[in-house]
Amino acid sequence: MQEHREAAHLAALGREWIAAWNSRDLERVLALYDENSEMTSDRIQALGFDSSGTLTGKAKLRMYWGKALTLLPNLHFELIDTYVSPDSVVVFYQNERGAKICEYLRLNALGKIVQGSANHLAH
């Protein structure tokens, strides 16, 4: 039964992640993340941030996502599904441009996101 509750909690986190982004409230999004969380995405380099495609720490995430929100005034995510493991959730969603994306989110023991990776469909 504990496993079921954990899976339900992780799925709920995935739904909250979508709702936080759709609220366009950057602090609400960041509240889901650990202070030293790490994020990887091909968009990081594309927006002029770290050439490795990975950022570490909330301060860097705030700058990156703040710029992204400014550039994408119509940003909206539609949840398709969530997939869970004992310490992570994958949020499968579609953005406002119709692109389908999988966001891998690994959590620490406190339930905060410590590692994220945006995975886009290869063309």
Short mmCIF file of N, CA and C in Angstrom, two decimals:
data_model
loop_
_atom_site.label_atom_id
_atom_site.label_comp_id
_atom_site.label_asym_id
_atom_site.label_seq_id
_atom_site.Cartn_x
_atom_site.Cartn_y
_atom_site.Cartn_z
N MET A 1 0.82 -1.20 0.00
CA MET A 1 0.00 0.00 0.00
C MET A 1 0.86 1.26 0.00
N GLN A 2 1.99 1.23 0.70
CA GLN A 2 2.90 2.39 0.73
C GLN A 2 3.34 2.75 -0.69
N GLU A 3 3.65 1.74 -1.49
CA GLU A 3 4.10 1.99 -2.87
C GLU A 3 3.03 2.71 -3.67
N HIS A 4 1.77 2.31 -3.49
CA HIS A 4 0.67 2.96 -4.20
C HIS A 4 0.57 4.44 -3.83
N ARG A 5 0.70 4.74 -2.53
CA ARG A 5 0.63 6.14 -2.10
C ARG A 5 1.79 6.93 -2.69
N GLU A 6 2.96 6.32 -2.72
CA GLU A 6 4.12 7.00 -3.28
C GLU A 6 3.91 7.29 -4.77
N ALA A 7 3.40 6.30 -5.50
CA ALA A 7 3.12 6.51 -6.93
C ALA A 7 2.09 7.61 -7.11
N ALA A 8 1.06 7.62 -6.26
CA ALA A 8 0.04 8.66 -6.35
C ALA A 8 0.64 10.03 -6.04
N HIS A 9 1.54 10.08 -5.06
CA HIS A 9 2.21 11.34 -4.71
C HIS A 9 3.05 11.84 -5.89
N LEU A 10 3.77 10.94 -6.52
CA LEU A 10 4.61 11.33 -7.66
C LEU A 10 3.76 11.81 -8.84
N ALA A 11 2.67 11.12 -9.10
CA ALA A 11 1.77 11.55 -10.18
C ALA A 11 1.19 12.93 -9.86
N ALA A 12 0.86 13.16 -8.58
CA ALA A 12 0.34 14.47 -8.16
C ALA A 12 1.39 15.55 -8.36
N LEU A 13 2.65 15.22 -8.07
CA LEU A 13 3.73 16.19 -8.31
C LEU A 13 3.81 16.55 -9.79
N GLY A 14 3.66 15.55 -10.65
CA GLY A 14 3.66 15.82 -12.09
C GLY A 14 2.54 16.77 -12.50
N ARG A 15 1.36 16.57 -11.92
CA ARG A 15 0.23 17.47 -12.22
C ARG A 15 0.50 18.87 -11.68
N GLU A 16 1.09 18.96 -10.48
CA GLU A 16 1.41 20.27 -9.90
C GLU A 16 2.47 20.97 -10.73
N TRP A 17 3.44 20.21 -11.26
CA TRP A 17 4.49 20.79 -12.11
C TRP A 17 3.85 21.46 -13.33
N ILE A 18 2.90 20.77 -13.96
CA ILE A 18 2.18 21.33 -15.12
C ILE A 18 1.40 22.59 -14.69
N ALA A 19 0.68 22.50 -13.58
CA ALA A 19 -0.12 23.64 -13.10
C ALA A 19 0.75 24.83 -12.76
N ALA A 20 1.92 24.57 -12.17
CA ALA A 20 2.84 25.66 -11.82
C ALA A 20 3.30 26.39 -13.08
N TRP A 21 3.69 25.63 -14.08
CA TRP A 21 4.12 26.27 -15.33
C TRP A 21 2.97 27.04 -15.97
N ASN A 22 1.78 26.45 -15.99
CA ASN A 22 0.64 27.12 -16.62
C ASN A 22 0.22 28.38 -15.87
N SER A 23 0.57 28.47 -14.60
CA SER A 23 0.27 29.68 -13.82
C SER A 23 1.23 30.82 -14.18
N ARG A 24 2.34 30.47 -14.84
CA ARG A 24 3.40 31.42 -15.22
C ARG A 24 4.01 32.08 -13.98
N ASP A 25 3.89 31.41 -12.83
CA ASP A 25 4.45 31.89 -11.57
C ASP A 25 5.78 31.19 -11.35
N LEU A 26 6.87 31.85 -11.69
CA LEU A 26 8.19 31.24 -11.64
C LEU A 26 8.54 30.76 -10.24
N GLU A 27 8.16 31.50 -9.21
CA GLU A 27 8.47 31.08 -7.84
C GLU A 27 7.69 29.82 -7.46
N ARG A 28 6.49 29.67 -8.00
CA ARG A 28 5.72 28.43 -7.76
C ARG A 28 6.43 27.23 -8.40
N VAL A 29 6.97 27.42 -9.58
CA VAL A 29 7.73 26.35 -10.24
C VAL A 29 8.97 26.03 -9.42
N LEU A 30 9.73 27.06 -9.07
CA LEU A 30 10.99 26.86 -8.34
C LEU A 30 10.78 26.23 -6.96
N ALA A 31 9.61 26.43 -6.36
CA ALA A 31 9.33 25.85 -5.05
C ALA A 31 9.34 24.32 -5.09
N LEU A 32 9.17 23.76 -6.27
CA LEU A 32 9.18 22.30 -6.43
C LEU A 32 10.60 21.73 -6.45
N TYR A 33 11.59 22.60 -6.58
CA TYR A 33 12.98 22.20 -6.79
C TYR A 33 13.84 22.41 -5.55
N ASP A 34 14.81 21.52 -5.36
CA ASP A 34 15.82 21.65 -4.32
C ASP A 34 16.74 22.83 -4.67
N GLU A 35 17.34 23.44 -3.67
CA GLU A 35 18.22 24.60 -3.88
C GLU A 35 19.37 24.29 -4.85
N ASN A 36 19.87 23.06 -4.83
CA ASN A 36 21.01 22.68 -5.68
C ASN A 36 20.60 21.78 -6.84
N SER A 37 19.38 21.92 -7.28
CA SER A 37 18.90 21.06 -8.36
C SER A 37 19.64 21.33 -9.66
N GLU A 38 19.59 20.33 -10.51
CA GLU A 38 20.29 20.37 -11.81
C GLU A 38 19.27 20.17 -12.91
N MET A 39 19.38 20.97 -13.97
CA MET A 39 18.45 20.88 -15.10
C MET A 39 19.24 20.76 -16.39
N THR A 40 18.83 19.82 -17.25
CA THR A 40 19.47 19.64 -18.54
C THR A 40 18.43 19.77 -19.65
N SER A 41 18.77 20.54 -20.67
CA SER A 41 17.88 20.71 -21.82
C SER A 41 18.69 21.28 -22.98
N ASP A 42 18.30 20.90 -24.19
CA ASP A 42 18.96 21.49 -25.35
C ASP A 42 18.61 22.98 -25.49
N ARG A 43 17.55 23.42 -24.85
CA ARG A 43 17.14 24.83 -24.91
C ARG A 43 18.04 25.74 -24.07
N ILE A 44 18.77 25.17 -23.11
CA ILE A 44 19.67 25.96 -22.26
C ILE A 44 20.74 26.63 -23.11
N GLN A 45 21.38 25.86 -23.95
CA GLN A 45 22.40 26.42 -24.84
C GLN A 45 21.75 27.34 -25.88
N ALA A 46 20.61 26.94 -26.40
CA ALA A 46 19.92 27.73 -27.43
C ALA A 46 19.55 29.13 -26.92
N LEU A 47 19.28 29.26 -25.62
CA LEU A 47 18.92 30.57 -25.05
C LEU A 47 20.14 31.34 -24.54
N GLY A 48 21.33 30.83 -24.84
CA GLY A 48 22.54 31.57 -24.51
C GLY A 48 23.09 31.30 -23.12
N PHE A 49 22.65 30.20 -22.52
CA PHE A 49 23.18 29.83 -21.21
C PHE A 49 24.27 28.78 -21.41
N ASP A 50 24.58 28.02 -20.41
CA ASP A 50 25.70 27.09 -20.41
C ASP A 50 25.76 26.20 -21.65
N SER A 51 26.93 26.14 -22.29
CA SER A 51 27.10 25.36 -23.51
C SER A 51 26.97 23.85 -23.27
N SER A 52 27.08 23.42 -22.01
CA SER A 52 26.92 22.00 -21.70
C SER A 52 25.46 21.57 -21.77
N GLY A 53 24.55 22.55 -21.69
CA GLY A 53 23.13 22.23 -21.67
C GLY A 53 22.61 21.89 -20.28
N THR A 54 23.45 22.08 -19.25
CA THR A 54 23.06 21.79 -17.88
C THR A 54 23.31 22.99 -16.98
N LEU A 55 22.32 23.30 -16.14
CA LEU A 55 22.44 24.37 -15.14
C LEU A 55 22.27 23.76 -13.76
N THR A 56 22.99 24.30 -12.78
CA THR A 56 22.88 23.82 -11.40
C THR A 56 22.56 24.98 -10.47
N GLY A 57 21.55 24.78 -9.61
CA GLY A 57 21.18 25.76 -8.61
C GLY A 57 19.98 26.60 -9.02
N LYS A 58 19.17 26.95 -8.03
CA LYS A 58 17.95 27.71 -8.29
C LYS A 58 18.22 29.08 -8.91
N ALA A 59 19.31 29.73 -8.54
CA ALA A 59 19.59 31.06 -9.10
C ALA A 59 19.74 30.99 -10.62
N LYS A 60 20.45 29.99 -11.10
CA LYS A 60 20.63 29.84 -12.55
C LYS A 60 19.33 29.42 -13.23
N LEU A 61 18.58 28.54 -12.56
CA LEU A 61 17.29 28.13 -13.12
C LEU A 61 16.34 29.32 -13.21
N ARG A 62 16.36 30.18 -12.20
CA ARG A 62 15.50 31.37 -12.19
C ARG A 62 15.82 32.27 -13.40
N MET A 63 17.11 32.47 -13.68
CA MET A 63 17.49 33.31 -14.83
C MET A 63 17.04 32.66 -16.15
N TYR A 64 17.31 31.38 -16.29
CA TYR A 64 16.97 30.65 -17.52
C TYR A 64 15.47 30.62 -17.75
N TRP A 65 14.72 30.16 -16.75
CA TRP A 65 13.28 30.06 -16.92
C TRP A 65 12.62 31.42 -16.99
N GLY A 66 13.19 32.42 -16.31
CA GLY A 66 12.66 33.77 -16.41
C GLY A 66 12.75 34.29 -17.84
N LYS A 67 13.89 34.04 -18.48
CA LYS A 67 14.07 34.44 -19.88
C LYS A 67 13.12 33.66 -20.78
N ALA A 68 12.99 32.36 -20.54
CA ALA A 68 12.10 31.53 -21.35
C ALA A 68 10.65 32.02 -21.25
N LEU A 69 10.19 32.34 -20.04
CA LEU A 69 8.82 32.82 -19.87
C LEU A 69 8.60 34.15 -20.59
N THR A 70 9.62 35.01 -20.60
CA THR A 70 9.51 36.28 -21.32
C THR A 70 9.40 36.05 -22.83
N LEU A 71 10.17 35.10 -23.33
CA LEU A 71 10.18 34.80 -24.77
C LEU A 71 8.96 34.02 -25.23
N LEU A 72 8.29 33.35 -24.29
CA LEU A 72 7.14 32.51 -24.64
C LEU A 72 5.88 32.97 -23.90
N PRO A 73 5.32 34.12 -24.31
CA PRO A 73 4.17 34.67 -23.58
C PRO A 73 2.94 33.76 -23.62
N ASN A 74 2.85 32.86 -24.58
CA ASN A 74 1.69 31.97 -24.70
C ASN A 74 1.97 30.58 -24.15
N LEU A 75 3.06 30.41 -23.41
CA LEU A 75 3.43 29.09 -22.90
C LEU A 75 2.26 28.44 -22.18
N HIS A 76 1.99 27.20 -22.57
CA HIS A 76 0.94 26.42 -21.93
C HIS A 76 1.24 24.94 -22.15
N PHE A 77 1.16 24.17 -21.08
CA PHE A 77 1.42 22.75 -21.15
C PHE A 77 0.12 21.98 -20.92
N GLU A 78 -0.09 20.95 -21.72
CA GLU A 78 -1.23 20.07 -21.55
C GLU A 78 -0.70 18.69 -21.16
N LEU A 79 -1.05 18.22 -19.98
CA LEU A 79 -0.58 16.93 -19.50
C LEU A 79 -1.17 15.80 -20.34
N ILE A 80 -0.30 14.90 -20.79
CA ILE A 80 -0.74 13.70 -21.49
C ILE A 80 -0.74 12.52 -20.51
N ASP A 81 0.37 12.35 -19.77
CA ASP A 81 0.46 11.25 -18.83
C ASP A 81 1.64 11.44 -17.90
N THR A 82 1.66 10.68 -16.82
CA THR A 82 2.81 10.65 -15.91
C THR A 82 3.25 9.20 -15.75
N TYR A 83 4.56 9.02 -15.61
CA TYR A 83 5.17 7.71 -15.40
C TYR A 83 6.03 7.83 -14.15
N VAL A 84 5.95 6.84 -13.26
CA VAL A 84 6.66 6.95 -11.98
C VAL A 84 7.61 5.78 -11.75
N SER A 85 8.63 6.05 -10.96
CA SER A 85 9.54 5.03 -10.42
C SER A 85 9.65 5.35 -8.94
N PRO A 86 10.43 4.60 -8.18
CA PRO A 86 10.50 4.91 -6.74
C PRO A 86 10.99 6.31 -6.40
N ASP A 87 11.81 6.92 -7.26
CA ASP A 87 12.34 8.25 -6.92
C ASP A 87 12.23 9.26 -8.05
N SER A 88 11.36 8.99 -9.02
CA SER A 88 11.25 9.96 -10.12
C SER A 88 9.87 9.89 -10.76
N VAL A 89 9.60 10.93 -11.52
CA VAL A 89 8.38 11.00 -12.32
C VAL A 89 8.77 11.55 -13.69
N VAL A 90 8.17 10.99 -14.72
CA VAL A 90 8.31 11.53 -16.07
C VAL A 90 6.96 12.15 -16.42
N VAL A 91 7.00 13.41 -16.76
CA VAL A 91 5.80 14.14 -17.14
C VAL A 91 5.79 14.23 -18.66
N PHE A 92 4.82 13.59 -19.27
CA PHE A 92 4.66 13.59 -20.73
C PHE A 92 3.59 14.61 -21.05
N TYR A 93 3.95 15.62 -21.81
CA TYR A 93 3.02 16.72 -22.07
C TYR A 93 3.21 17.29 -23.46
N GLN A 94 2.27 18.13 -23.85
CA GLN A 94 2.33 18.83 -25.12
C GLN A 94 2.35 20.32 -24.83
N ASN A 95 3.23 21.06 -25.53
CA ASN A 95 3.28 22.50 -25.29
C ASN A 95 2.34 23.24 -26.24
N GLU A 96 2.32 24.55 -26.11
CA GLU A 96 1.40 25.39 -26.87
C GLU A 96 1.64 25.34 -28.38
N ARG A 97 2.80 24.87 -28.79
CA ARG A 97 3.12 24.75 -30.22
C ARG A 97 2.85 23.35 -30.76
N GLY A 98 2.31 22.47 -29.90
CA GLY A 98 1.98 21.12 -30.33
C GLY A 98 3.11 20.11 -30.19
N ALA A 99 4.27 20.55 -29.67
CA ALA A 99 5.40 19.64 -29.48
C ALA A 99 5.15 18.77 -28.26
N LYS A 100 5.44 17.47 -28.38
CA LYS A 100 5.31 16.55 -27.26
C LYS A 100 6.67 16.39 -26.61
N ILE A 101 6.71 16.51 -25.27
CA ILE A 101 7.95 16.54 -24.50
C ILE A 101 7.80 15.62 -23.29
N CYS A 102 8.90 14.96 -22.92
CA CYS A 102 8.96 14.19 -21.68
C CYS A 102 9.94 14.89 -20.75
N GLU A 103 9.48 15.20 -19.57
CA GLU A 103 10.32 15.85 -18.56
C GLU A 103 10.59 14.83 -17.47
N TYR A 104 11.86 14.44 -17.33
CA TYR A 104 12.27 13.51 -16.29
C TYR A 104 12.61 14.31 -15.04
N LEU A 105 11.99 13.98 -13.92
CA LEU A 105 12.20 14.71 -12.66
C LEU A 105 12.56 13.71 -11.56
N ARG A 106 13.79 13.76 -11.07
CA ARG A 106 14.23 12.88 -9.98
C ARG A 106 14.12 13.66 -8.67
N LEU A 107 13.62 12.99 -7.62
CA LEU A 107 13.35 13.64 -6.35
C LEU A 107 14.30 13.17 -5.26
N ASN A 108 14.51 14.04 -4.27
CA ASN A 108 15.27 13.63 -3.08
C ASN A 108 14.29 13.09 -2.04
N ALA A 109 14.81 12.71 -0.88
CA ALA A 109 13.98 12.13 0.19
C ALA A 109 12.93 13.11 0.71
N LEU A 110 13.15 14.41 0.51
CA LEU A 110 12.19 15.43 0.96
C LEU A 110 11.10 15.71 -0.08
N GLY A 111 11.19 15.04 -1.24
CA GLY A 111 10.19 15.24 -2.28
C GLY A 111 10.45 16.43 -3.18
N LYS A 112 11.65 17.01 -3.08
CA LYS A 112 12.02 18.14 -3.95
C LYS A 112 12.75 17.60 -5.18
N ILE A 113 12.59 18.26 -6.30
CA ILE A 113 13.25 17.85 -7.53
C ILE A 113 14.73 18.21 -7.44
N VAL A 114 15.59 17.22 -7.65
CA VAL A 114 17.03 17.44 -7.61
C VAL A 114 17.66 17.34 -8.99
N GLN A 115 16.95 16.71 -9.92
CA GLN A 115 17.48 16.59 -11.28
C GLN A 115 16.32 16.58 -12.25
N GLY A 116 16.44 17.38 -13.27
CA GLY A 116 15.42 17.43 -14.32
C GLY A 116 16.08 17.35 -15.68
N SER A 117 15.36 16.77 -16.61
CA SER A 117 15.87 16.68 -17.98
C SER A 117 14.69 16.78 -18.93
N ALA A 118 14.71 17.79 -19.79
CA ALA A 118 13.68 17.95 -20.81
C ALA A 118 14.10 17.13 -22.02
N ASN A 119 13.26 16.20 -22.42
CA ASN A 119 13.57 15.31 -23.54
C ASN A 119 12.59 15.56 -24.66
N HIS A 120 13.15 16.02 -25.79
CA HIS A 120 12.34 16.37 -26.96
C HIS A 120 12.46 15.28 -28.02
N LEU A 121 11.43 15.14 -28.82
CA LEU A 121 11.40 14.16 -29.88
C LEU A 121 12.52 14.43 -30.88
N ALA A 122 13.28 13.41 -31.21
CA ALA A 122 14.34 13.56 -32.21
C ALA A 122 13.70 13.62 -33.59
N HIS A 123 14.19 14.52 -34.41
CA HIS A 123 13.60 14.67 -35.75
C HIS A 123 14.46 14.00 -36.80
#
